[in-house]
């Protein structure tokens, strides 16, 4: 799944680069729920991953549980699940998070750079800007909208040369 891949792939990165700043604040209640990966930066953690999606749920302590899902090797293949816990690192915008995996052994920061006014899509990346992705509330997106939002990633200063459509 995109978040796990972003985190696992970027965990070893020591670069001090930063992604563009988030464009707006996030309403956490509207943000909760399921997000489907539409376009991603290729990475080892998502090799042969189909139907990647994630579900966010708020915890009583103010942190978030994130369940990351994908089917391995083919659509409908073995379901792979990774669980994470996240916390907001910028309460001014609610758009910057730190997620921890494997009991806190791996931690990675990521940012929601842009989000649709109706919360139908979001552009997210690792805090260093190296692993951008486009996610949607729907598992599919029209080719025209996908193309428009992929161009938007570039306009926001994120790398787009390696982006690929997610496997359904």
PDB file of C-alpha atoms in Angstrom:
ATOM      1  CA  UNK A   1       0.000   0.000   0.000  1.00  0.00           C
ATOM      2  CA  UNK A   2       1.114   3.497  -0.744  1.00  0.00           C
ATOM      3  CA  UNK A   3       1.662   4.759   2.782  1.00  0.00           C
ATOM      4  CA  UNK A   4       3.638   1.685   3.797  1.00  0.00           C
ATOM      5  CA  UNK A   5       5.671   1.896   0.630  1.00  0.00           C
ATOM      6  CA  UNK A   6       6.297   5.588   1.101  1.00  0.00           C
ATOM      7  CA  UNK A   7       7.414   5.016   4.646  1.00  0.00           C
ATOM      8  CA  UNK A   8       9.453   1.871   4.113  1.00  0.00           C
ATOM      9  CA  UNK A   9      11.126   3.118   0.950  1.00  0.00           C
ATOM     10  CA  UNK A  10      11.991   6.482   2.429  1.00  0.00           C
ATOM     11  CA  UNK A  11      13.026   5.276   5.870  1.00  0.00           C
ATOM     12  CA  UNK A  12      16.605   4.805   4.766  1.00  0.00           C
ATOM     13  CA  UNK A  13      16.763   8.217   3.118  1.00  0.00           C
ATOM     14  CA  UNK A  14      19.016  10.683   4.857  1.00  0.00           C
ATOM     15  CA  UNK A  15      18.437  13.569   2.462  1.00  0.00           C
ATOM     16  CA  UNK A  16      17.422  16.849   4.005  1.00  0.00           C
ATOM     17  CA  UNK A  17      15.195  17.887   1.091  1.00  0.00           C
ATOM     18  CA  UNK A  18      11.606  18.788   1.824  1.00  0.00           C
ATOM     19  CA  UNK A  19       8.344  18.430  -0.009  1.00  0.00           C
ATOM     20  CA  UNK A  20       6.365  21.540  -0.878  1.00  0.00           C
ATOM     21  CA  UNK A  21       4.346  22.797   2.069  1.00  0.00           C
ATOM     22  CA  UNK A  22       0.717  21.628   2.410  1.00  0.00           C
ATOM     23  CA  UNK A  23      -1.656  23.974   0.604  1.00  0.00           C
ATOM     24  CA  UNK A  24      -4.467  23.904   3.170  1.00  0.00           C
ATOM     25  CA  UNK A  25      -5.523  22.582   6.530  1.00  0.00           C
ATOM     26  CA  UNK A  26      -7.095  19.161   6.876  1.00  0.00           C
ATOM     27  CA  UNK A  27     -10.434  18.542   8.608  1.00  0.00           C
ATOM     28  CA  UNK A  28      -9.475  15.317  10.378  1.00  0.00           C
ATOM     29  CA  UNK A  29     -13.059  14.043  10.670  1.00  0.00           C
ATOM     30  CA  UNK A  30     -13.537  14.340   6.890  1.00  0.00           C
ATOM     31  CA  UNK A  31     -10.098  12.821   6.265  1.00  0.00           C
ATOM     32  CA  UNK A  32     -10.855   9.576   8.127  1.00  0.00           C
ATOM     33  CA  UNK A  33     -11.932   6.543   6.131  1.00  0.00           C
ATOM     34  CA  UNK A  34     -10.725   4.674   3.057  1.00  0.00           C
ATOM     35  CA  UNK A  35      -8.325   6.061   0.423  1.00  0.00           C
ATOM     36  CA  UNK A  36      -7.408   4.225  -2.804  1.00  0.00           C
ATOM     37  CA  UNK A  37      -4.072   4.617  -4.535  1.00  0.00           C
ATOM     38  CA  UNK A  38      -4.445   5.962  -8.096  1.00  0.00           C
ATOM     39  CA  UNK A  39      -0.884   6.996  -9.066  1.00  0.00           C
ATOM     40  CA  UNK A  40       2.314   6.170  -7.175  1.00  0.00           C
ATOM     41  CA  UNK A  41       6.073   6.345  -7.280  1.00  0.00           C
ATOM     42  CA  UNK A  42       7.394   2.811  -7.859  1.00  0.00           C
ATOM     43  CA  UNK A  43       9.087   1.195  -4.874  1.00  0.00           C
ATOM     44  CA  UNK A  44      10.203  -2.243  -3.744  1.00  0.00           C
ATOM     45  CA  UNK A  45       7.564  -2.551  -1.024  1.00  0.00           C
ATOM     46  CA  UNK A  46       4.773  -2.358  -3.619  1.00  0.00           C
ATOM     47  CA  UNK A  47       6.176  -4.673  -6.248  1.00  0.00           C
ATOM     48  CA  UNK A  48       3.299  -6.878  -7.474  1.00  0.00           C
ATOM     49  CA  UNK A  49       0.779  -4.976  -5.365  1.00  0.00           C
ATOM     50  CA  UNK A  50      -2.757  -4.610  -6.777  1.00  0.00           C
ATOM     51  CA  UNK A  51      -5.696  -2.582  -5.450  1.00  0.00           C
ATOM     52  CA  UNK A  52      -3.646  -0.689  -2.846  1.00  0.00           C
ATOM     53  CA  UNK A  53      -5.758   1.204  -0.341  1.00  0.00           C
ATOM     54  CA  UNK A  54      -5.639   2.414   3.234  1.00  0.00           C
ATOM     55  CA  UNK A  55      -8.168   3.010   5.981  1.00  0.00           C
ATOM     56  CA  UNK A  56      -7.661   5.711   8.602  1.00  0.00           C
ATOM     57  CA  UNK A  57      -9.396   5.619  12.011  1.00  0.00           C
ATOM     58  CA  UNK A  58      -9.039   8.036  14.901  1.00  0.00           C
ATOM     59  CA  UNK A  59      -8.087   6.660  18.316  1.00  0.00           C
ATOM     60  CA  UNK A  60      -9.257   8.025  21.663  1.00  0.00           C
ATOM     61  CA  UNK A  61      -5.718   9.237  22.461  1.00  0.00           C
ATOM     62  CA  UNK A  62      -5.645  11.500  19.376  1.00  0.00           C
ATOM     63  CA  UNK A  63      -3.455   9.223  17.247  1.00  0.00           C
ATOM     64  CA  UNK A  64      -4.631   7.275  14.217  1.00  0.00           C
ATOM     65  CA  UNK A  65      -4.679   3.635  13.214  1.00  0.00           C
ATOM     66  CA  UNK A  66      -3.905   3.085   9.556  1.00  0.00           C
ATOM     67  CA  UNK A  67      -4.568  -0.268   7.912  1.00  0.00           C
ATOM     68  CA  UNK A  68      -2.821  -0.626   4.545  1.00  0.00           C
ATOM     69  CA  UNK A  69      -4.080  -3.258   2.110  1.00  0.00           C
ATOM     70  CA  UNK A  70      -3.117  -4.689  -1.258  1.00  0.00           C
ATOM     71  CA  UNK A  71      -3.509  -7.929  -3.166  1.00  0.00           C
ATOM     72  CA  UNK A  72      -0.213  -9.631  -3.992  1.00  0.00           C
ATOM     73  CA  UNK A  73       0.740 -10.771  -7.489  1.00  0.00           C
ATOM     74  CA  UNK A  74      -2.688 -10.258  -9.113  1.00  0.00           C
ATOM     75  CA  UNK A  75      -6.074  -8.623  -8.553  1.00  0.00           C
ATOM     76  CA  UNK A  76      -7.857 -10.762  -5.982  1.00  0.00           C
ATOM     77  CA  UNK A  77      -4.570 -12.389  -4.948  1.00  0.00           C
ATOM     78  CA  UNK A  78      -3.451 -12.906  -1.356  1.00  0.00           C
ATOM     79  CA  UNK A  79      -4.457  -9.906   0.745  1.00  0.00           C
ATOM     80  CA  UNK A  80      -1.485  -8.229   2.378  1.00  0.00           C
ATOM     81  CA  UNK A  81      -2.176  -5.998   5.397  1.00  0.00           C
ATOM     82  CA  UNK A  82       0.219  -3.650   7.154  1.00  0.00           C
ATOM     83  CA  UNK A  83      -0.841  -1.756  10.256  1.00  0.00           C
ATOM     84  CA  UNK A  84       0.553   1.556  11.375  1.00  0.00           C
ATOM     85  CA  UNK A  85      -0.061   4.223  13.961  1.00  0.00           C
ATOM     86  CA  UNK A  86       0.242   7.896  13.061  1.00  0.00           C
ATOM     87  CA  UNK A  87       0.235  11.197  14.882  1.00  0.00           C
ATOM     88  CA  UNK A  88      -0.162  14.761  13.677  1.00  0.00           C
ATOM     89  CA  UNK A  89       3.097  16.711  13.773  1.00  0.00           C
ATOM     90  CA  UNK A  90       1.650  20.075  12.704  1.00  0.00           C
ATOM     91  CA  UNK A  91      -1.594  20.807  14.579  1.00  0.00           C
ATOM     92  CA  UNK A  92      -1.834  24.147  12.764  1.00  0.00           C
ATOM     93  CA  UNK A  93      -2.681  22.383   9.471  1.00  0.00           C
ATOM     94  CA  UNK A  94      -3.292  18.720  10.467  1.00  0.00           C
ATOM     95  CA  UNK A  95      -1.551  17.943   7.141  1.00  0.00           C
ATOM     96  CA  UNK A  96       1.767  16.585   8.433  1.00  0.00           C
ATOM     97  CA  UNK A  97       2.013  13.175  10.074  1.00  0.00           C
ATOM     98  CA  UNK A  98       4.563  10.818  11.485  1.00  0.00           C
ATOM     99  CA  UNK A  99       3.724   7.152  11.092  1.00  0.00           C
ATOM    100  CA  UNK A 100       5.345   4.288  12.947  1.00  0.00           C
ATOM    101  CA  UNK A 101       5.540   0.691  11.801  1.00  0.00           C
ATOM    102  CA  UNK A 102       6.612  -2.530  13.449  1.00  0.00           C
ATOM    103  CA  UNK A 103       6.159  -1.266  16.999  1.00  0.00           C
ATOM    104  CA  UNK A 104       7.959   1.996  16.282  1.00  0.00           C
ATOM    105  CA  UNK A 105      11.064   0.442  14.707  1.00  0.00           C
ATOM    106  CA  UNK A 106      10.417   2.440  11.537  1.00  0.00           C
ATOM    107  CA  UNK A 107       9.157   6.008  11.623  1.00  0.00           C
ATOM    108  CA  UNK A 108       8.545   8.230   8.638  1.00  0.00           C
ATOM    109  CA  UNK A 109       7.054  11.669   8.144  1.00  0.00           C
ATOM    110  CA  UNK A 110       4.677  12.346   5.310  1.00  0.00           C
ATOM    111  CA  UNK A 111       2.585  15.285   4.227  1.00  0.00           C
ATOM    112  CA  UNK A 112      -0.764  15.803   2.539  1.00  0.00           C
ATOM    113  CA  UNK A 113       0.241  18.467   0.024  1.00  0.00           C
ATOM    114  CA  UNK A 114      -3.193  19.081  -1.511  1.00  0.00           C
ATOM    115  CA  UNK A 115      -6.717  17.783  -1.077  1.00  0.00           C
ATOM    116  CA  UNK A 116      -9.958  18.287  -2.999  1.00  0.00           C
ATOM    117  CA  UNK A 117     -12.483  20.614  -1.347  1.00  0.00           C
ATOM    118  CA  UNK A 118     -14.899  17.656  -1.148  1.00  0.00           C
ATOM    119  CA  UNK A 119     -12.136  15.272   0.073  1.00  0.00           C
ATOM    120  CA  UNK A 120     -12.537  13.096  -3.027  1.00  0.00           C
ATOM    121  CA  UNK A 121      -8.762  13.002  -3.716  1.00  0.00           C
ATOM    122  CA  UNK A 122      -5.480  13.915  -2.088  1.00  0.00           C
ATOM    123  CA  UNK A 123      -1.860  14.358  -3.076  1.00  0.00           C
ATOM    124  CA  UNK A 124       0.532  13.004  -0.439  1.00  0.00           C
ATOM    125  CA  UNK A 125       4.267  12.416  -0.242  1.00  0.00           C
ATOM    126  CA  UNK A 126       7.052  11.650   2.150  1.00  0.00           C
ATOM    127  CA  UNK A 127       8.321  14.802   3.858  1.00  0.00           C
ATOM    128  CA  UNK A 128      11.369  14.792   1.599  1.00  0.00           C
ATOM    129  CA  UNK A 129       9.086  14.939  -1.460  1.00  0.00           C
ATOM    130  CA  UNK A 130      10.629  11.868  -3.091  1.00  0.00           C
ATOM    131  CA  UNK A 131       7.617   9.523  -3.046  1.00  0.00           C
ATOM    132  CA  UNK A 132       4.490  11.399  -4.168  1.00  0.00           C
ATOM    133  CA  UNK A 133       1.185   9.644  -4.734  1.00  0.00           C
ATOM    134  CA  UNK A 134      -2.371  10.478  -5.744  1.00  0.00           C
ATOM    135  CA  UNK A 135      -5.143   8.860  -3.704  1.00  0.00           C
ATOM    136  CA  UNK A 136      -8.910   8.911  -4.108  1.00  0.00           C
ATOM    137  CA  UNK A 137     -12.019   7.955  -2.171  1.00  0.00           C
ATOM    138  CA  UNK A 138     -12.997   5.857  -5.186  1.00  0.00           C
ATOM    139  CA  UNK A 139     -10.924   2.923  -6.471  1.00  0.00           C
ATOM    140  CA  UNK A 140     -11.050   4.413  -9.980  1.00  0.00           C
ATOM    141  CA  UNK A 141     -10.656   7.858 -11.494  1.00  0.00           C
ATOM    142  CA  UNK A 142     -11.307   9.053 -15.019  1.00  0.00           C
ATOM    143  CA  UNK A 143      -8.250   9.187 -17.260  1.00  0.00           C
ATOM    144  CA  UNK A 144      -8.772  12.929 -17.733  1.00  0.00           C
ATOM    145  CA  UNK A 145      -8.896  13.631 -13.997  1.00  0.00           C
ATOM    146  CA  UNK A 146      -5.912  11.355 -13.331  1.00  0.00           C
ATOM    147  CA  UNK A 147      -3.926  13.192 -16.011  1.00  0.00           C
ATOM    148  CA  UNK A 148      -4.962  16.603 -14.643  1.00  0.00           C
ATOM    149  CA  UNK A 149      -4.030  15.702 -11.065  1.00  0.00           C
ATOM    150  CA  UNK A 150      -0.762  14.076 -12.122  1.00  0.00           C
ATOM    151  CA  UNK A 151       0.127  17.352 -13.853  1.00  0.00           C
ATOM    152  CA  UNK A 152      -0.833  19.125 -10.617  1.00  0.00           C
ATOM    153  CA  UNK A 153       1.785  17.100  -8.738  1.00  0.00           C
ATOM    154  CA  UNK A 154       4.414  18.579 -11.049  1.00  0.00           C
ATOM    155  CA  UNK A 155       2.981  22.087 -10.688  1.00  0.00           C
ATOM    156  CA  UNK A 156       3.301  21.700  -6.915  1.00  0.00           C
ATOM    157  CA  UNK A 157       6.991  20.905  -7.291  1.00  0.00           C
ATOM    158  CA  UNK A 158       6.829  17.133  -6.848  1.00  0.00           C
ATOM    159  CA  UNK A 159       8.723  14.745  -9.141  1.00  0.00           C
ATOM    160  CA  UNK A 160       6.494  13.108 -11.744  1.00  0.00           C
ATOM    161  CA  UNK A 161       8.895  11.368 -14.149  1.00  0.00           C
ATOM    162  CA  UNK A 162       8.644   8.005 -12.388  1.00  0.00           C
ATOM    163  CA  UNK A 163       4.952   8.082 -11.460  1.00  0.00           C
ATOM    164  CA  UNK A 164       2.920   5.094 -12.572  1.00  0.00           C
ATOM    165  CA  UNK A 165      -0.769   4.227 -12.395  1.00  0.00           C
ATOM    166  CA  UNK A 166      -1.529   1.897  -9.525  1.00  0.00           C
ATOM    167  CA  UNK A 167      -2.525  -1.612 -10.395  1.00  0.00           C
ATOM    168  CA  UNK A 168      -6.214  -2.282  -9.956  1.00  0.00           C
TER     169      UNK A 168
END
